mmCIF file of C-alpha atoms in Angstrom:
data_model
loop_
_atom_site.group_PDB
_atom_site.id
_atom_site.type_symbol
_atom_site.label_atom_id
_atom_site.label_comp_id
_atom_site.label_asym_id
_atom_site.label_seq_id
_atom_site.Cartn_x
_atom_site.Cartn_y
_atom_site.Cartn_z
ATOM 1 C CA MET A 1 -44.493 33.206 24.874
ATOM 2 C CA ARG A 2 -43.550 29.563 25.454
ATOM 3 C CA VAL A 3 -43.147 29.046 21.703
ATOM 4 C CA LEU A 4 -40.941 32.132 21.477
ATOM 5 C CA LEU A 5 -38.692 30.881 24.314
ATOM 6 C CA SER A 6 -38.371 27.470 22.660
ATOM 7 C CA THR A 7 -37.391 29.095 19.379
ATOM 8 C CA LEU A 8 -34.758 31.275 21.037
ATOM 9 C CA LEU A 9 -33.333 28.278 22.903
ATOM 10 C CA SER A 10 -33.054 26.300 19.656
ATOM 11 C CA LEU A 11 -31.237 29.178 17.969
ATOM 12 C CA CYS A 12 -28.783 29.412 20.844
ATOM 13 C CA LEU A 13 -28.023 25.699 20.702
ATOM 14 C CA CYS A 14 -27.506 25.860 16.942
ATOM 15 C CA GLY A 15 -25.190 28.812 17.351
ATOM 16 C CA CYS A 16 -23.106 26.897 19.884
ATOM 17 C CA ALA A 17 -22.831 23.909 17.545
ATOM 18 C CA VAL A 18 -21.626 26.097 14.676
ATOM 19 C CA GLY A 19 -19.176 28.082 16.785
ATOM 20 C CA ASN A 20 -17.731 25.001 18.544
ATOM 21 C CA PRO A 21 -17.377 22.140 16.047
ATOM 22 C CA PRO A 22 -16.665 18.658 17.409
ATOM 23 C CA PRO A 23 -13.005 17.669 17.791
ATOM 24 C CA VAL A 24 -11.143 16.128 14.879
ATOM 25 C CA VAL A 25 -11.691 12.375 14.722
ATOM 26 C CA ASP A 26 -9.684 9.573 13.179
ATOM 27 C CA ILE A 27 -9.824 9.589 9.375
ATOM 28 C CA TYR A 28 -7.375 6.813 8.514
ATOM 29 C CA GLN A 29 -9.922 4.940 6.435
ATOM 30 C CA ARG A 30 -11.231 7.985 4.576
ATOM 31 C CA ASP A 31 -8.447 7.708 2.012
ATOM 32 C CA SER A 32 -7.002 4.220 2.551
ATOM 33 C CA LYS A 33 -9.607 1.703 1.475
ATOM 34 C CA ALA A 34 -10.490 -1.115 3.856
ATOM 35 C CA THR A 35 -11.098 -3.479 0.947
ATOM 36 C CA LYS A 36 -9.549 -3.821 -2.481
ATOM 37 C CA VAL A 37 -11.007 -1.442 -5.065
ATOM 38 C CA THR A 38 -11.794 -3.348 -8.265
ATOM 39 C CA SER A 39 -13.285 -0.661 -10.497
ATOM 40 C CA GLY A 40 -12.420 2.799 -11.724
ATOM 41 C CA SER A 41 -8.958 4.312 -12.053
ATOM 42 C CA HIS A 42 -6.493 6.664 -10.378
ATOM 43 C CA ARG A 43 -4.594 9.533 -11.984
ATOM 44 C CA VAL A 44 -1.065 9.674 -10.616
ATOM 45 C CA ALA A 45 -0.187 12.899 -8.810
ATOM 46 C CA ARG A 46 3.283 14.282 -8.236
ATOM 47 C CA GLY A 47 5.042 12.546 -5.350
ATOM 48 C CA GLU A 48 2.980 9.359 -5.497
ATOM 49 C CA THR A 49 4.535 5.939 -5.972
ATOM 50 C CA LEU A 50 3.043 2.638 -7.044
ATOM 51 C CA TYR A 51 3.444 1.457 -3.457
ATOM 52 C CA SER A 52 1.511 4.367 -1.952
ATOM 53 C CA ILE A 53 -1.304 4.036 -4.512
ATOM 54 C CA ALA A 54 -1.533 0.281 -3.953
ATOM 55 C CA TRP A 55 -1.606 0.930 -0.194
ATOM 56 C CA ARG A 56 -4.406 3.477 -0.565
ATOM 57 C CA TYR A 57 -6.669 1.221 -2.631
ATOM 58 C CA GLY A 58 -6.035 -2.111 -0.900
ATOM 59 C CA TRP A 59 -3.927 -3.680 -3.683
ATOM 60 C CA ASP A 60 -0.779 -5.738 -3.628
ATOM 61 C CA TYR A 61 1.708 -3.541 -5.504
ATOM 62 C CA ARG A 62 2.762 -6.444 -7.756
ATOM 63 C CA ALA A 63 -0.825 -7.138 -8.823
ATOM 64 C CA LEU A 64 -1.433 -3.447 -9.542
ATOM 65 C CA ALA A 65 1.750 -3.307 -11.603
ATOM 66 C CA GLU A 66 0.778 -6.392 -13.589
ATOM 67 C CA ALA A 67 -2.743 -5.084 -14.236
ATOM 68 C CA ASN A 68 -1.242 -1.940 -15.752
ATOM 69 C CA ASP A 69 1.734 -3.371 -17.691
ATOM 70 C CA ILE A 70 4.302 -1.834 -15.340
ATOM 71 C CA ASP A 71 7.569 -3.709 -14.977
ATOM 72 C CA ALA A 72 10.034 -3.546 -12.094
ATOM 73 C CA PRO A 73 11.250 -1.199 -10.681
ATOM 74 C CA TYR A 74 7.626 0.021 -10.947
ATOM 75 C CA THR A 75 8.267 3.584 -12.073
ATOM 76 C CA ILE A 76 5.145 5.701 -12.607
ATOM 77 C CA TYR A 77 4.698 9.314 -13.728
ATOM 78 C CA PRO A 78 2.429 12.253 -12.847
ATOM 79 C CA GLY A 79 -0.633 12.246 -15.076
ATOM 80 C CA GLN A 80 -0.468 8.502 -15.716
ATOM 81 C CA THR A 81 -3.769 6.652 -15.237
ATOM 82 C CA LEU A 82 -3.818 3.365 -13.321
ATOM 83 C CA SER A 83 -6.781 1.049 -13.774
ATOM 84 C CA PHE A 84 -8.283 -0.999 -10.948
ATOM 85 C CA ALA A 85 -10.577 -3.027 -13.187
ATOM 86 C CA GLY A 86 -7.961 -5.711 -13.875
ATOM 87 C CA GLY A 87 -7.277 -7.451 -17.161
ATOM 88 C CA ARG A 88 -5.868 -4.331 -18.810
ATOM 89 C CA LYS A 89 -2.641 -6.137 -19.603
ATOM 90 C CA GLN A 90 -4.439 -8.758 -21.661
ATOM 91 C CA ALA A 91 -6.587 -6.115 -23.351
ATOM 92 C CA THR A 92 -3.617 -4.034 -24.464
ATOM 93 C CA ARG A 93 -1.297 -6.847 -25.438
ATOM 94 C CA PRO A 94 -0.591 -6.579 -29.198
ATOM 95 C CA SER A 95 -2.186 -9.375 -31.143
ATOM 96 C CA ARG A 96 -0.147 -11.541 -33.439
ATOM 97 C CA PRO A 97 -0.620 -10.426 -37.089
ATOM 98 C CA ALA A 98 -2.455 -12.903 -39.279
ATOM 99 C CA ALA A 99 -0.345 -14.586 -41.922
ATOM 100 C CA SER A 100 -1.049 -13.306 -45.448
ATOM 101 C CA SER A 101 -1.580 -15.618 -48.395
ATOM 102 C CA SER A 102 1.722 -14.512 -49.948
ATOM 103 C CA SER A 103 3.715 -15.463 -46.868
ATOM 104 C CA ALA A 104 1.970 -18.761 -46.197
ATOM 105 C CA PRO A 105 4.339 -21.712 -46.605
ATOM 106 C CA THR A 106 3.737 -23.924 -49.647
ATOM 107 C CA LYS A 107 2.682 -27.472 -49.073
ATOM 108 C CA PRO A 108 5.496 -29.900 -49.949
ATOM 109 C CA SER A 109 4.929 -32.511 -52.631
ATOM 110 C CA SER A 110 4.004 -36.002 -51.593
ATOM 111 C CA SER A 111 7.330 -37.376 -52.802
ATOM 112 C CA SER A 112 9.486 -34.936 -50.876
ATOM 113 C CA SER A 113 7.383 -35.248 -47.746
ATOM 114 C CA SER A 114 7.577 -39.012 -47.805
ATOM 115 C CA SER A 115 11.338 -39.129 -48.327
ATOM 116 C CA SER A 116 12.594 -36.299 -46.100
ATOM 117 C CA GLY A 117 9.657 -35.246 -43.937
ATOM 118 C CA ALA A 118 11.250 -36.596 -40.781
ATOM 119 C CA ALA A 119 14.515 -34.780 -41.488
ATOM 120 C CA GLN A 120 12.809 -31.448 -42.191
ATOM 121 C CA ALA A 121 10.567 -31.530 -39.132
ATOM 122 C CA GLU A 122 11.827 -29.047 -36.557
ATOM 123 C CA PRO A 123 12.255 -30.333 -33.017
ATOM 124 C CA ALA A 124 9.723 -29.160 -30.461
ATOM 125 C CA PRO A 125 10.989 -26.193 -28.448
ATOM 126 C CA PRO A 126 12.083 -27.027 -24.914
ATOM 127 C CA PRO A 127 9.553 -26.203 -22.203
ATOM 128 C CA ALA A 128 9.860 -22.703 -20.863
ATOM 129 C CA PRO A 129 11.746 -22.650 -17.572
ATOM 130 C CA LYS A 130 9.595 -22.094 -14.540
ATOM 131 C CA PRO A 131 10.065 -18.686 -12.994
ATOM 132 C CA LYS A 132 12.352 -18.798 -10.023
ATOM 133 C CA PRO A 133 10.608 -18.176 -6.725
ATOM 134 C CA SER A 134 11.329 -14.835 -5.155
ATOM 135 C CA ALA A 135 14.405 -14.821 -2.992
ATOM 136 C CA SER A 136 12.459 -13.113 -0.249
ATOM 137 C CA THR A 137 8.854 -14.064 0.379
ATOM 138 C CA GLY A 138 9.095 -15.752 3.751
ATOM 139 C CA PRO A 139 8.288 -14.584 7.239
ATOM 140 C CA VAL A 140 9.722 -11.392 8.686
ATOM 141 C CA ASN A 141 11.434 -10.976 12.051
ATOM 142 C CA TRP A 142 9.405 -8.128 13.515
ATOM 143 C CA GLN A 143 10.184 -5.837 16.411
ATOM 144 C CA TRP A 144 8.263 -2.990 18.005
ATOM 145 C CA PRO A 145 8.555 0.329 16.131
ATOM 146 C CA ALA A 146 8.097 2.440 19.279
ATOM 147 C CA SER A 147 8.231 1.946 23.019
ATOM 148 C CA GLY A 148 5.033 3.722 24.077
ATOM 149 C CA GLU A 149 1.682 2.367 25.170
ATOM 150 C CA VAL A 150 -0.762 0.851 22.683
ATOM 151 C CA LEU A 151 -3.668 3.299 22.675
ATOM 152 C CA GLU A 152 -5.849 1.749 19.965
ATOM 153 C CA ARG A 153 -5.921 -1.703 18.399
ATOM 154 C CA PHE A 154 -6.470 -3.198 14.968
ATOM 155 C CA SER A 155 -10.087 -3.664 13.863
ATOM 156 C CA LYS A 156 -11.611 -5.630 10.998
ATOM 157 C CA ALA A 157 -14.879 -3.720 11.268
ATOM 158 C CA SER A 158 -16.012 -1.593 8.344
ATOM 159 C CA GLY A 159 -14.114 1.680 8.582
ATOM 160 C CA GLY A 160 -12.041 0.274 11.446
ATOM 161 C CA ARG A 161 -8.412 0.948 12.162
ATOM 162 C CA ARG A 162 -6.117 -1.142 9.980
ATOM 163 C CA GLY A 163 -3.204 -0.938 12.377
ATOM 164 C CA ILE A 164 -2.356 0.007 15.947
ATOM 165 C CA THR A 165 -1.759 3.380 17.599
ATOM 166 C CA ILE A 166 1.213 3.785 19.939
ATOM 167 C CA GLY A 167 1.425 6.855 22.128
ATOM 168 C CA ASP A 168 4.567 8.565 23.431
ATOM 169 C CA ARG A 169 6.182 11.982 23.708
ATOM 170 C CA GLU A 170 6.732 14.377 20.800
ATOM 171 C CA GLY A 171 10.074 13.563 19.181
ATOM 172 C CA SER A 172 10.277 10.011 20.542
ATOM 173 C CA PRO A 173 12.126 7.668 18.171
ATOM 174 C CA VAL A 174 10.243 5.684 15.544
ATOM 175 C CA ARG A 175 12.246 2.633 14.477
ATOM 176 C CA ALA A 176 12.116 0.235 11.536
ATOM 177 C CA ALA A 177 10.151 -2.826 12.590
ATOM 178 C CA ALA A 178 12.267 -5.093 10.352
ATOM 179 C CA ASP A 179 14.984 -4.988 7.715
ATOM 180 C CA GLY A 180 13.811 -3.462 4.446
ATOM 181 C CA ARG A 181 13.860 -0.637 1.916
ATOM 182 C CA VAL A 182 11.968 2.664 2.097
ATOM 183 C CA VAL A 183 9.527 2.760 -0.837
ATOM 184 C CA TYR A 184 7.468 5.821 0.118
ATOM 185 C CA ARG A 185 8.222 9.031 1.988
ATOM 186 C CA GLY A 186 5.686 11.824 1.974
ATOM 187 C CA SER A 187 2.380 13.241 3.122
ATOM 188 C CA GLY A 188 0.152 12.463 0.144
ATOM 189 C CA LEU A 189 -2.180 9.969 1.865
ATOM 190 C CA THR A 190 -4.966 11.867 3.603
ATOM 191 C CA GLY A 191 -5.155 11.092 7.306
ATOM 192 C CA TYR A 192 -1.645 9.660 7.618
ATOM 193 C CA GLY A 193 0.366 12.861 7.945
ATOM 194 C CA ASN A 194 4.097 12.400 7.380
ATOM 195 C CA LEU A 195 4.267 8.766 6.305
ATOM 196 C CA LEU A 196 6.940 6.171 5.617
ATOM 197 C CA ILE A 197 6.298 2.825 3.902
ATOM 198 C CA VAL A 198 8.983 0.141 4.132
ATOM 199 C CA LYS A 199 9.128 -2.933 1.898
ATOM 200 C CA HIS A 200 10.511 -5.932 3.788
ATOM 201 C CA ASN A 201 10.242 -8.525 1.041
ATOM 202 C CA ASP A 202 8.002 -9.357 -1.905
ATOM 203 C CA ARG A 203 4.991 -9.943 0.355
ATOM 204 C CA TRP A 204 5.348 -7.722 3.413
ATOM 205 C CA LEU A 205 5.159 -3.927 3.838
ATOM 206 C CA SER A 206 4.884 -1.744 6.933
ATOM 207 C CA ALA A 207 3.800 1.869 7.376
ATOM 208 C CA TYR A 208 4.626 4.536 9.994
ATOM 209 C CA ALA A 209 2.259 7.514 10.130
ATOM 210 C CA HIS A 210 1.884 10.927 11.853
ATOM 211 C CA ASN A 211 5.627 11.456 12.221
ATOM 212 C CA SER A 212 7.052 14.811 13.194
ATOM 213 C CA SER A 213 10.183 14.362 11.066
ATOM 214 C CA LEU A 214 11.267 11.749 8.520
ATOM 215 C CA LEU A 215 14.926 10.719 8.810
ATOM 216 C CA VAL A 216 15.233 8.479 5.739
ATOM 217 C CA LYS A 217 14.480 8.900 2.051
ATOM 218 C CA GLU A 218 12.996 6.664 -0.625
ATOM 219 C CA GLY A 219 15.398 3.923 -1.666
ATOM 220 C CA ASP A 220 17.261 3.819 1.659
ATOM 221 C CA GLN A 221 17.996 0.379 3.088
ATOM 222 C CA VAL A 222 17.141 0.151 6.779
ATOM 223 C CA SER A 223 17.798 -2.461 9.430
ATOM 224 C CA ALA A 224 15.464 -3.498 12.226
ATOM 225 C CA GLY A 225 15.789 -0.999 15.042
ATOM 226 C CA ASP A 226 17.148 1.865 12.923
ATOM 227 C CA LYS A 227 15.686 5.254 13.844
ATOM 228 C CA ILE A 228 13.722 6.298 10.772
ATOM 229 C CA ALA A 229 11.478 9.085 12.121
ATOM 230 C CA THR A 230 10.403 10.987 15.202
ATOM 231 C CA MET A 231 6.918 10.708 16.649
ATOM 232 C CA GLY A 232 4.558 13.603 16.107
ATOM 233 C CA ALA A 233 0.978 14.641 15.431
ATOM 234 C CA SER A 234 0.977 15.335 11.683
ATOM 235 C CA GLY A 235 -2.403 14.551 10.185
ATOM 236 C CA THR A 236 -4.007 13.876 13.582
ATOM 237 C CA PHE A 237 -4.939 15.539 16.861
ATOM 238 C CA ARG A 238 -2.421 14.028 19.292
ATOM 239 C CA THR A 239 1.152 12.756 19.388
ATOM 240 C CA GLN A 240 1.118 9.138 18.254
ATOM 241 C CA LEU A 241 2.485 6.560 15.851
ATOM 242 C CA HIS A 242 -0.032 4.804 13.637
ATOM 243 C CA PHE A 243 1.630 1.528 12.588
ATOM 244 C CA GLU A 244 0.346 -0.836 9.891
ATOM 245 C CA ILE A 245 1.544 -4.120 8.416
ATOM 246 C CA ARG A 246 0.298 -5.558 5.129
ATOM 247 C CA LYS A 247 0.864 -8.951 3.541
ATOM 248 C CA ASP A 248 0.108 -9.218 -0.198
ATOM 249 C CA GLY A 249 -1.698 -5.890 0.099
ATOM 250 C CA GLN A 250 -4.006 -7.000 2.916
ATOM 251 C CA PRO A 251 -3.882 -5.534 6.451
ATOM 252 C CA VAL A 252 -2.508 -7.773 9.201
ATOM 253 C CA ASP A 253 -3.020 -7.153 12.910
ATOM 254 C CA PRO A 254 0.454 -6.084 14.075
ATOM 255 C CA LEU A 255 -0.140 -7.574 17.526
ATOM 256 C CA THR A 256 -0.296 -11.053 15.965
ATOM 257 C CA VAL A 257 3.262 -10.793 14.589
ATOM 258 C CA LEU A 258 5.073 -8.438 16.951
ATOM 259 C CA PRO A 259 6.912 -10.079 19.875
ATOM 260 C CA ASN A 260 5.265 -10.063 23.293
ATOM 261 C CA ARG A 261 6.372 -7.232 25.516
ATOM 262 C CA SER A 262 7.855 -8.216 28.856
#
């Protein structure tokens, strides 16, 4: 009898667990990698940009473009395969054709070389000019993207949050944290909901996730403080803004660069 009661109790508990699953938990790091992925590849889906793919796999967008022979303005296409192994550019660079015997220059006679060798020698080409440094790689003047309370902080732990969570009311304004250009607008990154990514210069990007509505489109120039979205709960279980900053593709704790609140 005691065994029968124990069995029935276990079945009841199992039935409760199946009928009442645990609440949805944070899944930011399920699709956005905490560390840079250095193997495998990604097949571009419709709506993705180089910036969003680099964000997802922990790459600096410039390095990912270089590894895949993609020049500015970094246009990619659905069905295109991007490699994370690195070195693809060198592997696919066309090799210089070997000179055939028929096209090889003939060796001048000793008399002609002694009399006019100096005159026929071509001057050495001038050294290649050094590439100009980017006009915009310096620090960014940051401001808070929302006025609510910080609910969760940045964490470097494995699977930890790579930004901060700010809570406020549904429809509260989400503002650009600095001057920049919108380089991604969509909902293709699992766990981020309606997402905006803004490029501030050649090193710094910021992301605004879980928005209710997106008020700007890709390519738009925005100024610090511009209203770019409204706060919502897309891709999560409560109204909030998930805010990230990345420098050269690596997450930065926003609280170390945002101004202190009075």
